[in-house]
Coordinates of C-alpha atoms in Angstrom, one line a residue:
X25 CA -26.5 -0.9 2.2
X26 CA -23.4 -2.6 0.9
X27 CA -21.6 0.6 -0.2
X28 CA -21.7 2.1 3.2
X29 CA -20.1 -1.0 4.7
X30 CA -17.6 -1.7 2.0
X31 CA -14.3 -1.0 3.9
X32 CA -11.7 -3.7 4.0
X33 CA -9.9 -2.2 7.0
X34 CA -13.2 -1.9 9.1
X35 CA -14.3 -5.5 8.4
X36 CA -10.9 -7.0 9.1
X37 CA -10.3 -4.8 12.2
X38 CA -13.6 -5.8 13.7
X39 CA -12.7 -9.5 13.0
X40 CA -9.3 -9.0 14.7
X41 CA -10.7 -7.3 17.8
X42 CA -13.3 -10.1 18.2
X43 CA -10.5 -12.7 17.7
X44 CA -8.3 -11.1 20.3
X45 CA -11.2 -11.2 22.8
X46 CA -11.4 -15.0 22.4
X47 CA -13.9 -14.7 19.5
X48 CA -16.6 -13.0 21.5
X49 CA -17.6 -9.3 21.2
X50 CA -15.1 -7.0 23.0
X51 CA -16.2 -6.2 26.6
X52 CA -14.3 -5.3 29.7
X53 CA -14.5 -7.3 33.0
X54 CA -16.3 -6.1 36.2
X55 CA -13.4 -3.9 37.2
X56 CA -13.6 -2.1 33.9
X57 CA -10.3 -3.6 32.6
X58 CA -9.9 -6.0 29.6
X59 CA -8.9 -9.6 30.1
X60 CA -5.1 -9.6 30.1
X61 CA -3.5 -12.0 27.7
X62 CA -0.4 -12.8 25.7
X63 CA -0.5 -12.7 21.8
X64 CA 1.8 -15.0 19.9
X65 CA 1.9 -14.8 16.1
X66 CA 4.0 -16.0 13.2
X67 CA 5.3 -13.7 10.4
X68 CA 2.0 -14.1 8.5
X69 CA -0.1 -13.1 11.6
X70 CA 2.3 -10.2 12.3
X71 CA 1.9 -8.8 8.7
X72 CA -1.9 -8.9 9.1
X73 CA -2.1 -7.2 12.5
X74 CA 0.7 -4.5 12.2
X75 CA -1.0 -2.3 9.5
X76 CA -4.2 -2.2 11.6
X77 CA -3.4 -2.2 15.3
X78 CA -0.7 -0.2 17.1
X79 CA 1.0 -1.3 20.3
X80 CA -1.2 1.1 22.3
X81 CA -4.4 -0.3 20.7
X82 CA -3.2 -3.9 21.5
X83 CA -2.6 -2.9 25.1
X84 CA -6.0 -1.3 25.3
X85 CA -7.4 -4.7 24.3
X86 CA -5.5 -6.5 27.1
X87 CA -2.5 -7.7 25.1
X88 CA 0.3 -7.3 27.7
X89 CA 2.9 -8.9 25.5
X90 CA 3.2 -9.9 21.8
X91 CA 5.8 -12.3 20.6
X92 CA 6.8 -14.3 17.5
X93 CA 6.0 -17.9 17.7
X94 CA 9.5 -19.1 17.0
X95 CA 11.2 -16.9 19.6
X96 CA 12.3 -18.2 23.0
X97 CA 10.6 -17.0 26.1
X98 CA 10.1 -17.8 29.8
X99 CA 6.9 -19.3 31.2
X100 CA 4.1 -16.8 32.0
X101 CA 1.9 -18.5 34.6
X102 CA -1.9 -17.7 35.0
X103 CA -2.0 -15.8 31.7
X104 CA -4.1 -17.0 28.8
X105 CA -2.3 -17.1 25.4
X106 CA -3.8 -16.3 22.0
X107 CA -2.0 -17.9 19.0
X108 CA -2.6 -16.3 15.6
X109 CA -0.7 -18.4 13.1
X110 CA -0.9 -20.2 9.8
X111 CA -2.0 -23.9 10.2
X112 CA 1.3 -25.5 9.2
X113 CA 2.8 -28.6 10.7
X114 CA 5.9 -26.7 11.9
X115 CA 3.7 -24.1 13.7
X116 CA 1.6 -26.8 15.3
X117 CA 4.7 -28.6 16.6
X118 CA 6.1 -25.4 18.0
X119 CA 2.8 -24.6 19.8
X120 CA 2.6 -28.1 21.3
X121 CA 6.1 -27.5 22.8
X122 CA 5.0 -24.2 24.2
X123 CA 1.5 -24.3 25.5
X124 CA 2.0 -27.4 27.6
X125 CA 4.8 -25.6 29.6
X126 CA 4.1 -21.9 29.3
X127 CA 0.5 -21.0 29.6
X128 CA -2.6 -22.2 31.5
X129 CA -5.2 -21.4 28.8
X130 CA -4.6 -21.5 25.1
X131 CA -6.7 -20.1 22.3
X132 CA -5.5 -21.1 18.8
X133 CA -6.7 -18.9 16.0
X134 CA -5.7 -20.1 12.6
X135 CA -5.4 -17.5 9.9
X136 CA -7.1 -19.7 7.4
X137 CA -8.7 -23.2 7.3
X138 CA -6.9 -25.8 9.3
X139 CA -6.6 -29.2 10.8
X140 CA -7.1 -29.0 14.6
X141 CA -4.2 -30.1 16.9
X142 CA -4.9 -32.7 19.5
X143 CA -4.6 -30.5 22.6
X144 CA -6.0 -26.9 23.1
X145 CA -8.7 -25.0 25.0
X146 CA -10.2 -23.5 21.8
X147 CA -9.3 -23.7 18.1
X148 CA -10.8 -21.4 15.5
X149 CA -10.3 -20.8 11.8
X150 CA -10.4 -17.0 11.4
X151 CA -10.5 -16.5 7.6
X152 CA -8.2 -13.5 7.8
X153 CA -5.5 -14.5 5.3
X154 CA -5.1 -11.1 3.6
X155 CA -3.5 -7.8 4.6
X156 CA -5.5 -4.6 4.7
X157 CA -3.3 -1.5 3.9
X158 CA -6.1 1.1 3.4
X159 CA -9.8 1.1 3.9
X160 CA -10.1 0.5 0.2
X161 CA -7.0 -1.5 -0.5
X162 CA -5.8 -5.0 0.4
X163 CA -3.0 -7.4 -0.6
X164 CA -2.5 -11.2 -0.2
X165 CA 0.1 -12.7 2.1
X166 CA 3.4 -10.9 2.3
X167 CA 5.5 -13.8 3.5
X168 CA 6.5 -16.2 0.7
X169 CA 5.0 -13.8 -1.8
X170 CA 7.4 -15.0 -4.5
X171 CA 5.2 -18.2 -4.6
X172 CA 2.3 -16.1 -6.1
X173 CA 4.5 -13.5 -7.9
X174 CA 4.2 -12.4 -11.5
X175 CA 7.3 -14.3 -12.2
X176 CA 5.9 -17.5 -10.6
X177 CA 2.7 -17.3 -12.7
X178 CA 4.5 -16.5 -16.0
X179 CA 7.5 -18.9 -15.9
X180 CA 7.7 -20.7 -19.2
X181 CA 8.6 -23.9 -17.5
X182 CA 5.8 -23.9 -15.0
X183 CA 4.0 -27.2 -14.6
X184 CA 0.2 -27.7 -14.4
X185 CA 0.6 -28.8 -10.8
X186 CA 2.6 -25.7 -9.8
X187 CA 0.0 -23.4 -11.5
X188 CA -2.8 -25.2 -9.7
X189 CA -1.0 -24.6 -6.3
X190 CA -0.5 -20.9 -7.1
X191 CA -4.2 -20.5 -8.1
X192 CA -5.4 -22.3 -5.0
X193 CA -3.3 -20.1 -2.8
X194 CA -4.8 -16.9 -4.3
X195 CA -8.3 -18.3 -4.2
X196 CA -8.0 -19.3 -0.5
X197 CA -7.0 -15.8 0.4
X198 CA -9.7 -14.2 -1.7
X199 CA -12.3 -16.5 -0.1
X200 CA -11.0 -15.3 3.3
X201 CA -11.5 -11.7 2.1
X202 CA -15.1 -12.2 1.1
X203 CA -15.9 -14.2 4.3
X204 CA -14.6 -11.3 6.4
X205 CA -16.5 -8.8 4.2
X206 CA -19.6 -10.9 4.5
X207 CA -20.3 -10.7 0.8
X208 CA -20.8 -13.1 -2.1
X209 CA -19.5 -11.3 -5.2
X210 CA -20.6 -11.4 -8.9
X211 CA -17.4 -12.4 -10.7
X212 CA -16.1 -11.0 -14.0
X213 CA -12.7 -11.8 -15.5
X214 CA -10.6 -11.6 -18.7
X215 CA -10.7 -14.8 -20.7
X216 CA -7.7 -17.1 -21.3
X217 CA -5.6 -15.7 -18.5
X218 CA -4.6 -16.6 -14.9
X219 CA -7.4 -14.3 -13.8
X220 CA -9.9 -16.7 -15.4
X221 CA -8.4 -19.7 -13.6
X222 CA -8.8 -17.8 -10.3
X223 CA -12.4 -16.9 -11.2
X224 CA -13.4 -20.5 -11.9
X225 CA -11.9 -21.8 -8.7
X226 CA -13.3 -19.0 -6.5
X227 CA -16.7 -19.5 -8.0
X228 CA -16.6 -23.2 -7.2
X229 CA -15.4 -22.6 -3.6
X230 CA -18.2 -20.0 -3.0
X231 CA -20.9 -22.3 -4.4
X232 CA -19.7 -25.2 -2.3
X233 CA -19.9 -23.1 0.8
X234 CA -23.3 -21.7 0.0
X235 CA -24.7 -25.1 -0.9
X236 CA -24.6 -26.1 2.8
X237 CA -26.9 -23.4 4.2
X238 CA -26.5 -24.6 7.8
X239 CA -22.7 -24.3 7.8
X240 CA -22.3 -21.6 5.3
X241 CA -19.9 -18.8 6.3
X242 CA -22.1 -16.2 4.6
X243 CA -25.2 -16.9 6.7
X244 CA -26.2 -17.0 10.4
X245 CA -24.0 -15.5 13.1
X246 CA -20.9 -14.9 11.0
X247 CA -19.1 -11.6 11.1
X248 CA -20.6 -9.3 8.5
X249 CA -23.2 -11.7 7.4
X250 CA -26.5 -10.0 6.5
X251 CA -24.8 -6.6 6.1
X252 CA -24.8 -7.0 2.3
X253 CA -28.2 -8.4 1.5
X254 CA -29.3 -5.5 -0.8
X255 CA -26.7 -5.8 -3.6
X256 CA -23.9 -8.1 -4.3
X257 CA -20.5 -6.5 -5.1
X258 CA -18.9 -6.9 -8.4
X259 CA -15.5 -8.6 -8.4
X260 CA -13.3 -7.7 -11.4
X261 CA -10.4 -10.1 -11.7
X262 CA -7.7 -8.6 -14.0
X263 CA -4.5 -10.2 -15.2
X264 CA -1.3 -8.2 -14.8
X265 CA -0.5 -8.9 -18.4
X266 CA -3.2 -6.6 -19.7
X267 CA -0.9 -3.7 -18.7
X268 CA 2.8 -4.0 -18.0
X269 CA 3.7 -0.3 -18.6
X270 CA 2.0 1.1 -15.5
X271 CA 4.1 -0.9 -12.9
X272 CA 7.2 0.5 -14.6
X273 CA 6.0 4.1 -14.8
X274 CA 7.7 6.9 -12.9
X275 CA 5.0 8.5 -10.8
X276 CA 4.3 12.0 -9.4
X277 CA 1.9 11.5 -6.4
X278 CA 3.1 11.3 -2.8
X279 CA 2.2 7.7 -1.8
X280 CA 3.3 6.2 -5.1
X281 CA 6.6 8.1 -5.0
X282 CA 7.3 7.0 -1.4
X283 CA 6.7 3.4 -2.5
X284 CA 8.8 3.9 -5.7
X285 CA 11.9 5.5 -4.2
X286 CA 12.0 4.7 -0.5
X287 CA 11.8 1.6 1.7
X288 CA 8.0 1.6 2.2
X289 CA 6.5 -1.7 3.4
X290 CA 3.2 -2.5 5.1
X291 CA 2.5 1.2 5.7
X292 CA 5.9 1.8 7.3
X293 CA 8.7 3.8 5.7
X294 CA 12.3 3.3 6.7
X295 CA 14.7 6.2 6.3
X296 CA 18.4 6.6 6.7
X297 CA 19.3 9.8 8.4
X298 CA 22.3 11.4 6.7
X299 CA 25.0 12.0 9.3
X300 CA 26.3 15.6 9.4
X301 CA 29.9 16.5 8.7
X302 CA 31.8 16.3 12.0
X303 CA 35.3 17.1 13.0
X304 CA 36.5 13.6 13.9
X305 CA 40.1 12.6 14.6
X306 CA 42.0 11.1 11.7
X307 CA 41.5 7.4 11.4
X308 CA 38.3 7.4 13.3
X309 CA 35.4 5.3 12.1
X310 CA 32.8 7.1 10.1
X311 CA 29.6 7.8 12.0
X312 CA 26.9 5.2 11.4
X313 CA 23.8 6.4 9.7
X314 CA 20.8 6.3 11.9
X315 CA 17.7 4.5 10.7
X316 CA 14.3 5.9 11.4
X317 CA 10.9 4.3 10.8
X318 CA 7.6 6.1 10.4
X319 CA 4.1 4.7 10.2
X320 CA 2.0 6.2 7.5
X321 CA -1.6 5.2 8.4
X322 CA -5.1 6.5 8.5
X323 CA -4.3 8.1 11.9
X324 CA -2.0 10.6 10.1
X325 CA -4.3 13.3 8.9
X326 CA -1.7 14.9 6.7
X327 CA -1.0 11.6 5.0
X328 CA -4.7 10.9 4.5
X329 CA -5.2 14.3 2.9
X330 CA -2.2 14.4 0.7
X331 CA -1.1 10.8 -0.2
X332 CA -2.7 11.1 -3.6
X333 CA -1.5 14.7 -4.3
X334 CA 1.2 15.7 -6.8
X335 CA 4.5 16.0 -5.0
X336 CA 5.0 19.8 -5.4
X337 CA 1.6 20.3 -3.6
X338 CA 2.8 18.1 -0.8
X339 CA 6.0 20.1 -0.3
X340 CA 4.0 23.3 -0.3
X341 CA 1.5 21.9 2.2
X342 CA 4.3 20.8 4.6
X343 CA 5.7 24.3 4.5
X344 CA 2.2 25.8 5.2
X345 CA 1.7 23.4 8.1
X346 CA 5.1 24.4 9.5
X347 CA 4.3 28.1 9.3
X348 CA 0.9 27.5 10.9
X349 CA 2.6 25.6 13.7
X350 CA 5.2 28.3 14.3
X351 CA 2.4 31.0 14.5
X352 CA 0.6 28.9 17.1
X353 CA 3.8 28.3 19.0
X354 CA 4.7 32.1 19.0
X355 CA 1.2 32.9 20.3
X356 CA 1.7 30.6 23.3
X357 CA 5.1 32.2 24.0
X358 CA 3.6 35.7 23.7
X359 CA 0.8 34.8 26.1
X360 CA 3.2 33.3 28.6
X361 CA 5.3 36.5 28.4
X362 CA 2.2 38.6 29.0
X363 CA 1.1 36.5 32.0
X364 CA 4.5 37.2 33.5
X365 CA 4.0 41.0 33.4
X366 CA 5.1 42.8 36.6
X367 CA 3.4 45.8 38.2
X368 CA -0.2 46.4 39.2
X369 CA -1.1 49.2 36.9
X370 CA -4.6 49.0 35.4
X371 CA -3.3 48.2 31.9
X372 CA -1.3 45.2 33.0
X373 CA -4.2 43.8 35.1
X374 CA -6.7 44.3 32.2
X375 CA -4.3 42.6 29.8
X376 CA -3.8 39.8 32.3
X377 CA -7.5 39.3 32.6
X378 CA -8.1 39.3 28.8
X379 CA -5.3 36.8 28.1
X380 CA -6.0 34.3 30.9
X381 CA -8.7 32.6 28.9
X382 CA -6.6 32.7 25.7
X383 CA -3.6 31.1 27.5
X384 CA -5.9 28.4 29.1
X385 CA -7.2 27.6 25.6
X386 CA -3.7 27.6 24.2
X387 CA -2.4 25.3 26.9
X388 CA -5.3 22.9 26.5
X389 CA -4.4 22.6 22.8
X390 CA -0.8 21.8 23.5
X391 CA -1.2 18.0 23.0
X392 CA -2.8 18.7 19.6
X393 CA 0.1 21.1 18.9
X394 CA 2.7 18.6 19.8
X395 CA 1.0 16.0 17.5
X396 CA 1.0 18.5 14.7
X397 CA 4.7 19.1 15.2
X398 CA 5.4 15.4 15.1
X399 CA 3.6 15.0 11.8
X400 CA 5.3 18.0 10.4
X401 CA 8.7 16.6 11.3
X402 CA 7.7 13.2 9.9
X403 CA 6.6 14.5 6.5
X404 CA 9.5 17.0 6.3
X405 CA 11.9 14.1 6.6
X406 CA 9.9 11.8 4.2
X407 CA 9.3 14.6 1.6
X408 CA 13.0 15.7 1.8
X409 CA 14.1 12.1 1.1
X410 CA 11.7 11.9 -1.9
X411 CA 12.8 15.3 -3.2
X412 CA 16.5 14.2 -3.1
X413 CA 15.6 11.3 -5.4
X414 CA 13.6 13.5 -7.7
X415 CA 16.4 16.1 -8.1
X416 CA 19.4 13.7 -8.4
X417 CA 17.5 11.4 -10.9
X418 CA 15.4 14.0 -12.7
X419 CA 12.3 12.0 -12.0
X420 CA 10.0 14.9 -13.0
X421 CA 11.5 14.7 -16.5
X422 CA 11.0 10.9 -16.7
X423 CA 7.4 11.2 -15.5
X424 CA 6.6 13.8 -18.0
X425 CA 8.3 12.0 -20.9
X426 CA 6.6 8.7 -20.1
X427 CA 3.2 10.3 -19.8
X428 CA 3.7 11.6 -23.3
X429 CA 4.7 8.2 -24.6
X430 CA 1.7 6.5 -23.0
X431 CA -0.8 9.1 -24.2
X432 CA 0.7 9.2 -27.8
X433 CA 1.7 12.8 -27.5
X434 CA 4.5 14.3 -29.6
X435 CA 7.8 14.1 -27.9
X436 CA 10.0 17.2 -27.6
X437 CA 13.2 15.2 -27.2
X438 CA 14.3 11.9 -28.8
X439 CA 14.3 8.8 -26.7
X440 CA 17.9 8.1 -27.7
X441 CA 18.9 11.5 -26.2
X442 CA 17.0 10.6 -23.0
X443 CA 18.8 7.3 -22.6
X444 CA 22.2 8.8 -23.5
X445 CA 21.9 11.7 -21.1
X446 CA 24.5 10.9 -18.3
X447 CA 22.9 13.4 -15.9
X448 CA 19.4 12.0 -16.1
X449 CA 18.5 8.9 -14.0
X450 CA 20.0 5.6 -13.0
X451 CA 20.4 2.7 -15.5
X452 CA 17.2 1.3 -14.0
X453 CA 15.3 4.6 -14.8
X454 CA 16.5 4.4 -18.4
X455 CA 15.5 0.8 -18.7
X456 CA 12.0 1.5 -17.3
X457 CA 11.6 4.4 -19.8
X458 CA 12.6 2.2 -22.7
X459 CA 10.4 -0.7 -21.7
X460 CA 7.4 1.7 -21.5
X461 CA 8.2 2.9 -25.0
X462 CA 8.5 -0.6 -26.3
X463 CA 5.3 -1.9 -24.6
X464 CA 3.3 1.2 -25.7
X465 CA 4.5 1.3 -29.3
X466 CA 1.9 0.1 -31.8
X467 CA 4.7 -1.1 -34.0
X468 CA 7.9 -2.5 -32.6
X469 CA 11.0 -0.6 -33.7
X470 CA 13.0 -1.9 -36.6
X471 CA 15.9 -4.3 -35.9
X472 CA 18.4 -1.5 -36.8
X473 CA 16.7 1.0 -34.4
X474 CA 16.4 -1.6 -31.7
X475 CA 20.2 -2.4 -32.0
X476 CA 20.9 1.4 -31.6
X477 CA 18.7 1.6 -28.5
X478 CA 20.3 -1.6 -27.0
X479 CA 23.8 -0.1 -27.5
X480 CA 22.7 3.1 -25.8
X481 CA 21.2 1.2 -22.9
X482 CA 24.3 -1.0 -22.6
X483 CA 26.6 2.1 -22.7
X484 CA 24.4 3.6 -19.9
X485 CA 25.0 0.5 -17.8
X486 CA 21.6 -1.2 -18.2
X487 CA 20.9 -4.9 -17.8
X488 CA 19.0 -5.9 -21.0
X489 CA 17.4 -9.2 -19.7
X490 CA 14.1 -7.5 -18.9
X491 CA 13.8 -6.4 -22.5
X492 CA 14.3 -10.1 -23.6
X493 CA 11.2 -11.1 -21.7
X494 CA 9.1 -8.1 -22.8
X495 CA 10.0 -8.9 -26.5
X496 CA 8.8 -12.5 -26.0
X497 CA 5.7 -11.3 -24.1
X498 CA 4.8 -8.8 -26.8
X499 CA 5.3 -11.4 -29.6
X500 CA 3.2 -14.0 -27.7
X501 CA 0.4 -11.6 -26.9
X502 CA 0.3 -10.1 -30.4
X503 CA 0.2 -6.6 -29.0
X504 CA -0.3 -4.9 -32.3
X505 CA -2.5 -2.3 -30.6
X506 CA -1.2 -2.0 -27.1
X507 CA -4.0 -1.9 -24.5
X508 CA -1.7 0.0 -22.2
X509 CA -2.1 3.3 -24.1
X510 CA -4.1 6.0 -22.3
X511 CA -6.2 7.1 -25.2
X512 CA -6.1 8.1 -28.8
X513 CA -3.5 10.3 -30.5
X514 CA -5.7 13.3 -30.2
X515 CA -4.9 13.6 -26.5
X516 CA -3.7 17.0 -25.6
X517 CA -0.3 17.4 -24.0
X518 CA -0.3 17.9 -20.3
X519 CA -0.3 21.4 -19.0
X520 CA 3.0 22.3 -17.4
X521 CA 4.1 25.1 -15.0
X522 CA 7.8 25.6 -15.2
X523 CA 7.8 28.1 -12.4
X524 CA 10.0 27.4 -9.5
X525 CA 8.3 26.7 -6.2
X526 CA 8.6 29.2 -3.4
X527 CA 12.3 29.4 -2.7
X528 CA 11.7 30.6 0.8
X529 CA 10.3 27.2 1.5
X530 CA 12.1 24.5 3.3
X531 CA 11.9 22.5 0.1
X532 CA 13.9 24.2 -2.6
X533 CA 12.2 22.9 -5.7
X534 CA 14.4 24.7 -8.1
X535 CA 14.7 22.8 -11.4
X536 CA 11.8 20.5 -10.5
X537 CA 8.8 21.0 -12.7
X538 CA 5.4 21.6 -11.1
X539 CA 3.5 19.2 -13.4
X540 CA -0.2 19.5 -13.6
X541 CA -1.7 16.0 -13.5
X542 CA -4.3 15.3 -16.1
X543 CA -6.8 12.5 -15.1
X544 CA -6.2 9.6 -17.5
X545 CA -7.9 6.3 -16.8
X546 CA -5.4 3.4 -16.8
X547 CA -6.4 0.1 -18.5
X548 CA -7.6 -1.4 -15.2
X549 CA -9.8 1.6 -14.5
X550 CA -11.2 1.6 -18.0
X551 CA -12.1 -2.1 -17.6
X552 CA -13.9 -1.3 -14.3
X553 CA -15.6 1.7 -15.9
X554 CA -17.1 -0.3 -18.7
X555 CA -18.4 -2.9 -16.3
X556 CA -19.8 -0.4 -13.8
X557 CA -21.5 1.7 -16.4
X558 CA -23.4 -1.1 -18.2
X559 CA -27.0 0.1 -18.6
X560 CA -28.5 -3.4 -18.5
X561 CA -27.0 -4.1 -15.0
X562 CA -25.4 -1.0 -13.4
X563 CA -23.2 -1.7 -10.4
X564 CA -22.5 0.6 -7.4
X565 CA -19.9 -1.5 -5.6
X566 CA -16.8 -3.2 -7.0
X567 CA -13.6 -4.9 -5.9
X568 CA -10.8 -4.8 -8.5
X569 CA -8.2 -7.6 -8.0
X570 CA -5.1 -7.9 -10.1
X571 CA -3.7 -11.4 -10.4
X572 CA 0.1 -11.1 -10.9
X573 CA 0.7 -8.0 -8.7
X574 CA -0.4 -4.4 -8.3
X575 CA 0.9 -1.0 -7.4
X576 CA 0.0 2.3 -5.8
X577 CA -0.3 4.0 -9.3
X578 CA -3.3 1.9 -10.2
X579 CA -4.8 2.2 -6.7
X580 CA -4.6 6.0 -6.9
X581 CA -6.0 6.1 -10.4
X582 CA -9.1 4.1 -9.2
X583 CA -9.4 6.4 -6.1
X584 CA -9.4 9.5 -8.4
X585 CA -11.9 7.8 -10.9
X586 CA -14.4 7.0 -8.2
X587 CA -14.4 10.5 -6.7
X588 CA -16.4 11.6 -9.7
X589 CA -18.9 8.7 -9.4
X590 CA -21.5 9.6 -6.7
X591 CA -22.8 6.6 -4.8
X592 CA -20.2 4.2 -6.2
X593 CA -17.5 2.5 -4.2
X594 CA -14.3 0.6 -5.2
X595 CA -11.7 -1.5 -3.4
X596 CA -8.4 -2.4 -5.0
X597 CA -6.6 -5.6 -4.2
X598 CA -3.6 -7.6 -5.7
X599 CA -1.8 -10.9 -5.2
X600 CA 1.4 -8.9 -4.3
X601 CA 2.3 -5.2 -4.1
X602 CA 5.5 -4.3 -5.9
X603 CA 7.3 -1.1 -6.9
X604 CA 9.1 -0.8 -10.3
X605 CA 12.5 -2.0 -8.9
X606 CA 10.9 -5.2 -7.6
X607 CA 8.9 -5.7 -10.8
X608 CA 11.9 -5.1 -13.1
X609 CA 13.8 -7.8 -11.1
X610 CA 11.1 -10.3 -11.9
X611 CA 11.2 -9.4 -15.6
X612 CA 14.9 -9.8 -15.5
X613 CA 14.6 -13.3 -14.1
X614 CA 12.0 -14.2 -16.7
X615 CA 14.3 -12.8 -19.4
X616 CA 17.1 -15.2 -18.4
X617 CA 15.0 -18.3 -19.2

């Protein structure tokens, strides 16, 4: 049934493994070893593969070496090469230079539909032009993402030709997604938006492919074809302009916070290790900060369990895991000590006999223990870096205040005081807060009030160009009743626990509120809910795709929503994935026009 197979990462992973085995099912040769080969990709191919396959997994599939297409290398005789690249003229020219000289067999696997080069052993179009980040989340190409960005779509001076190109790029990638999934969707969209343009073009492309039954990518021996014959999934195409507040919102869940405040990109977080204070001679160069990278993927059980949890819960869980690890480590040390007992008295021999089995069990679990320690260290470092941002910028205060604005709850502090507080947040934090207020307000503030706010923002060091764009956007969209509000004015305030977290913990949470999250459906989730709950045509499986960019806040909101819907499944996709800093830069550029 469709629901049980609806996993973006599984479908794309199977397609990648088949591709890396020369487009045949993965089998080892007579010696039990895979066929050894070299993998060459461009940046697009690298972005698609890296979130799904580790270096070890590539090696298990016979990839002895993986290289970028435009890097220089020596010839590798008697080794087949697999090229996984976009079908551009530049790439084809580069391949022609290489495979004549460097390899004896060449398999060219184009990420999307192509024109075949003149010389090659095998050429295949793979229809893999999208990036899977989670089993229920995908994003379009990461390279040249500015070409399909929110700014690109909403530029006031955009020409019809430029808009057509952007829409075609998005449609081609979505088509690849559904070919890989093996499903033909039922399409729903908001009218009069870029999402509708995507819907019309995608519908046409799907119909044209299905019209030729013999060559259709959704029938016959295509990957995934036939899996989804019981029920077609619903594709909900949403325009970013229906909700501009959520991408600016300060968040409180682990994954969304990591993406908001750290360098988190394609499931990898990059941290700068703060160098300790050292006694160095006068005039010596300061010690360089070490950079560390961590992969946060499905293999990481702690991440899978806690990525959607409120941050204080994550800090508490890391501490609990650390204490559990120390207890296990102490037990191994104790058993080792007992095993080293001297003397042959009956008590010692009896104790030795009783503990031999325990020690054997403890030693056999050492690899698991070491992996546990690695994950604890990883999340201690990541959570500590996040906590530093929360405390220095008072992000808990911003999150709580914005939640009240968006749910129309009475504010306990004036917005002007929040903006003017020199100890709370960066200029960008203050601008995000004010934009959320401006977008969510059913009536725009008076000119006198607006001037007062603008002065306070300017005094706080804020760049006002994003506000210029939001004013134009709101006037154009006639947002008298903002669709970005969470509910009606009767919404109860969120419950708060002001208690300090366990101060014995490695994470001193003093001054950071332990906010109790109240499940509020965001606009994107509300749209999905209304479509999935239609009595005339109930839907069990849906893909929500945001044209103009998405974020982890919306993704997590959909994940939380679907938990309460038994037998229903949802995937979240977007044309680009941005955090608030990246989004506000786009608004700023639009405001300069």
